PDB file of C-alpha atoms in Angstrom:
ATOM      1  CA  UNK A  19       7.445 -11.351 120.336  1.00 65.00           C
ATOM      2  CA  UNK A  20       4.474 -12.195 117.964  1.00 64.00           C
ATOM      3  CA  UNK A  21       2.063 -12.513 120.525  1.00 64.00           C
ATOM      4  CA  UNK A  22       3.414  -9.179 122.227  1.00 69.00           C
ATOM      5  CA  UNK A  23       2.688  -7.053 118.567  1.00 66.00           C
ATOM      6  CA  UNK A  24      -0.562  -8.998 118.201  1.00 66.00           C
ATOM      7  CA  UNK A  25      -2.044  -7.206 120.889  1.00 68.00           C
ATOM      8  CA  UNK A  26      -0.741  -3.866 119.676  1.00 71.00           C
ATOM      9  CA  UNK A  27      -1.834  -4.437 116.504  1.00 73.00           C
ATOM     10  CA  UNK A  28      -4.962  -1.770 116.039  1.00 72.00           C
ATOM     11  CA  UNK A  29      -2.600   0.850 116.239  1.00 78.00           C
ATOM     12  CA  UNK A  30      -0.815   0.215 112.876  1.00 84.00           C
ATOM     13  CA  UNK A  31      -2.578   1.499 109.894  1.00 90.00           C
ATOM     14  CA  UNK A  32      -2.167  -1.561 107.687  1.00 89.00           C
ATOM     15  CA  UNK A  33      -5.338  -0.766 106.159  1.00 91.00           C
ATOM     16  CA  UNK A  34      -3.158   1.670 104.460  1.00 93.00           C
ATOM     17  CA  UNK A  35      -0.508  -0.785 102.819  1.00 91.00           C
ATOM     18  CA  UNK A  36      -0.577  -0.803  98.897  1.00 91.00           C
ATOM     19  CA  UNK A  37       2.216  -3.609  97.996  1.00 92.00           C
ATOM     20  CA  UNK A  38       0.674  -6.979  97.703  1.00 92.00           C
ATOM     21  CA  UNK A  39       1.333  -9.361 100.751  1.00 94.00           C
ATOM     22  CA  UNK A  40       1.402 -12.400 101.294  1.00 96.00           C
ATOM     23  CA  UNK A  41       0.301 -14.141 104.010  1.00 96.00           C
ATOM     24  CA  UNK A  42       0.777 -17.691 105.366  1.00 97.00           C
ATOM     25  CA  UNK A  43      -0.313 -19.119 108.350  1.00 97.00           C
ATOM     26  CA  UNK A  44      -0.234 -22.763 109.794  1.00 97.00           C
ATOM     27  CA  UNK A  45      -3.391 -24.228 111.418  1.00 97.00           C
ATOM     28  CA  UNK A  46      -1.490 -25.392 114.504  1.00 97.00           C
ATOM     29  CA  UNK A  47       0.935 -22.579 115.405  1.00 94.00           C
ATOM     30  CA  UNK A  48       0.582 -22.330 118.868  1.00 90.00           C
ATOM     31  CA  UNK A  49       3.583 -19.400 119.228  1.00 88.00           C
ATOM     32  CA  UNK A  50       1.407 -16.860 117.009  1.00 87.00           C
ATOM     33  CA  UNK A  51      -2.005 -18.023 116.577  1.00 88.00           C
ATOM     34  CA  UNK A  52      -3.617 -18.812 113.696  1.00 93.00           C
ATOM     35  CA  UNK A  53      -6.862 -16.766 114.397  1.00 91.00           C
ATOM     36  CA  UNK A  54      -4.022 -13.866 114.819  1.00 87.00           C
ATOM     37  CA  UNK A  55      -3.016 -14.086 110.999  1.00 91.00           C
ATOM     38  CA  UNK A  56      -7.333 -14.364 109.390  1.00 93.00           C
ATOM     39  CA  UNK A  57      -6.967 -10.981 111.469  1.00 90.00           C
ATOM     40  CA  UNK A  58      -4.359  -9.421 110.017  1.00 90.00           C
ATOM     41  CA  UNK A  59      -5.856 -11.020 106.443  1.00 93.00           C
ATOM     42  CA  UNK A  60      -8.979  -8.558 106.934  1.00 93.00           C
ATOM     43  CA  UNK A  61      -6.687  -5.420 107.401  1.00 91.00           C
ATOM     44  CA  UNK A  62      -4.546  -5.498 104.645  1.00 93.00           C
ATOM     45  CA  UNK A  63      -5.712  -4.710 101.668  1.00 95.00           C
ATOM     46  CA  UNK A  64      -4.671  -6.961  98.566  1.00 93.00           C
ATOM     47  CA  UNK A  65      -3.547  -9.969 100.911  1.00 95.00           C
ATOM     48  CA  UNK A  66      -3.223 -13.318  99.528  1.00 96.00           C
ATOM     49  CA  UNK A  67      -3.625 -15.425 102.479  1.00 97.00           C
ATOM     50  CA  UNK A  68      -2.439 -19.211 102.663  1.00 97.00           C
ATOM     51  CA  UNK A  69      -3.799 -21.509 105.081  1.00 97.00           C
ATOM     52  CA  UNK A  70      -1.293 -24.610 105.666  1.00 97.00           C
ATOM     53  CA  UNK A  71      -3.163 -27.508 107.333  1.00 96.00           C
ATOM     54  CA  UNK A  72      -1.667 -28.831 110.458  1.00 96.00           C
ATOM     55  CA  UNK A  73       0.763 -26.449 109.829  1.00 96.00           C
ATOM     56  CA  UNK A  74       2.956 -25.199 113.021  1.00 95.00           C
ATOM     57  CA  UNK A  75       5.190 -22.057 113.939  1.00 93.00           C
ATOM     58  CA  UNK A  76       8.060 -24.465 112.111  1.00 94.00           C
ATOM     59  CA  UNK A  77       6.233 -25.137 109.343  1.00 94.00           C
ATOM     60  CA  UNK A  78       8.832 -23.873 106.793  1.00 93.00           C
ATOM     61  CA  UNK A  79      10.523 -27.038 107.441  1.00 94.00           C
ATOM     62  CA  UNK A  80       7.614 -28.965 107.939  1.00 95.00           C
ATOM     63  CA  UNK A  81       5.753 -27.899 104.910  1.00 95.00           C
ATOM     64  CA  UNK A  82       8.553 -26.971 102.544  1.00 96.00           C
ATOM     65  CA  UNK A  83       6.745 -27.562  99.302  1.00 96.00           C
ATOM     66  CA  UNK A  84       3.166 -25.932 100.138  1.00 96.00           C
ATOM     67  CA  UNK A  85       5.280 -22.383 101.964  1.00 95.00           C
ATOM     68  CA  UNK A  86       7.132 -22.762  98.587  1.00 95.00           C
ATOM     69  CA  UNK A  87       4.708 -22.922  96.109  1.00 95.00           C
ATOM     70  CA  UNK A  88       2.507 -20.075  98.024  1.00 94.00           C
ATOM     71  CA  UNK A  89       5.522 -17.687  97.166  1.00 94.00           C
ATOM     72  CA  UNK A  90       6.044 -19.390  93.820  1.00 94.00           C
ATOM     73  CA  UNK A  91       2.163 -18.640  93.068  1.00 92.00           C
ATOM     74  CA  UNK A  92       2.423 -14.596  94.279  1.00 90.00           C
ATOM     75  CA  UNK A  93       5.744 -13.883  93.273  1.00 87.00           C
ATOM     76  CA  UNK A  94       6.929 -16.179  90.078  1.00 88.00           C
ATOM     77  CA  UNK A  95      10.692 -16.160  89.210  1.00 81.00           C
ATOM     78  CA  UNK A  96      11.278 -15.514  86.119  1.00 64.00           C
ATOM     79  CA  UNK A  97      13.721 -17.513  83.695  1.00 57.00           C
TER      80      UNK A  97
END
């Protein structure tokens, strides 16, 4: 399903989003490719985009700590 909206992308006005996003992308996600996210990092306005090295479509559980501390960094809980 990525890779179907991907191509359909252009006809979403994301240029005209105003929440911060975040955005993070593995390196080696071969389900939704990585060039597909540095796209979608030029049409949003106010992204924060996160590159995980090595990274795959799994990386959640791969890459815990660095998905973790991307959200951590844009959105900080408070105590």
């Amino acid at each position: 399903n990525d890779i179907q909206q991907s191509v359909h992308i252009a006809q979403f006005p994301l240029n005209t989003m105003s929440i911060p996003t975040l955005l993070i992308h593995g390196t080696k996600d071969i389900v939704a490719p990585y060039a597909n996210a540095q796209r979608l990092a030029t049409l949003i306005p106010n992204t924060r985009f996160v590159t995980i090295e090595d990274g795959t479509h799994f990386m959640v559980g791969t890459h815990r700590d660095a998905v973790a501390s991307a959200i951590e960094t844009m959105f900080p809980m408070s105590t």
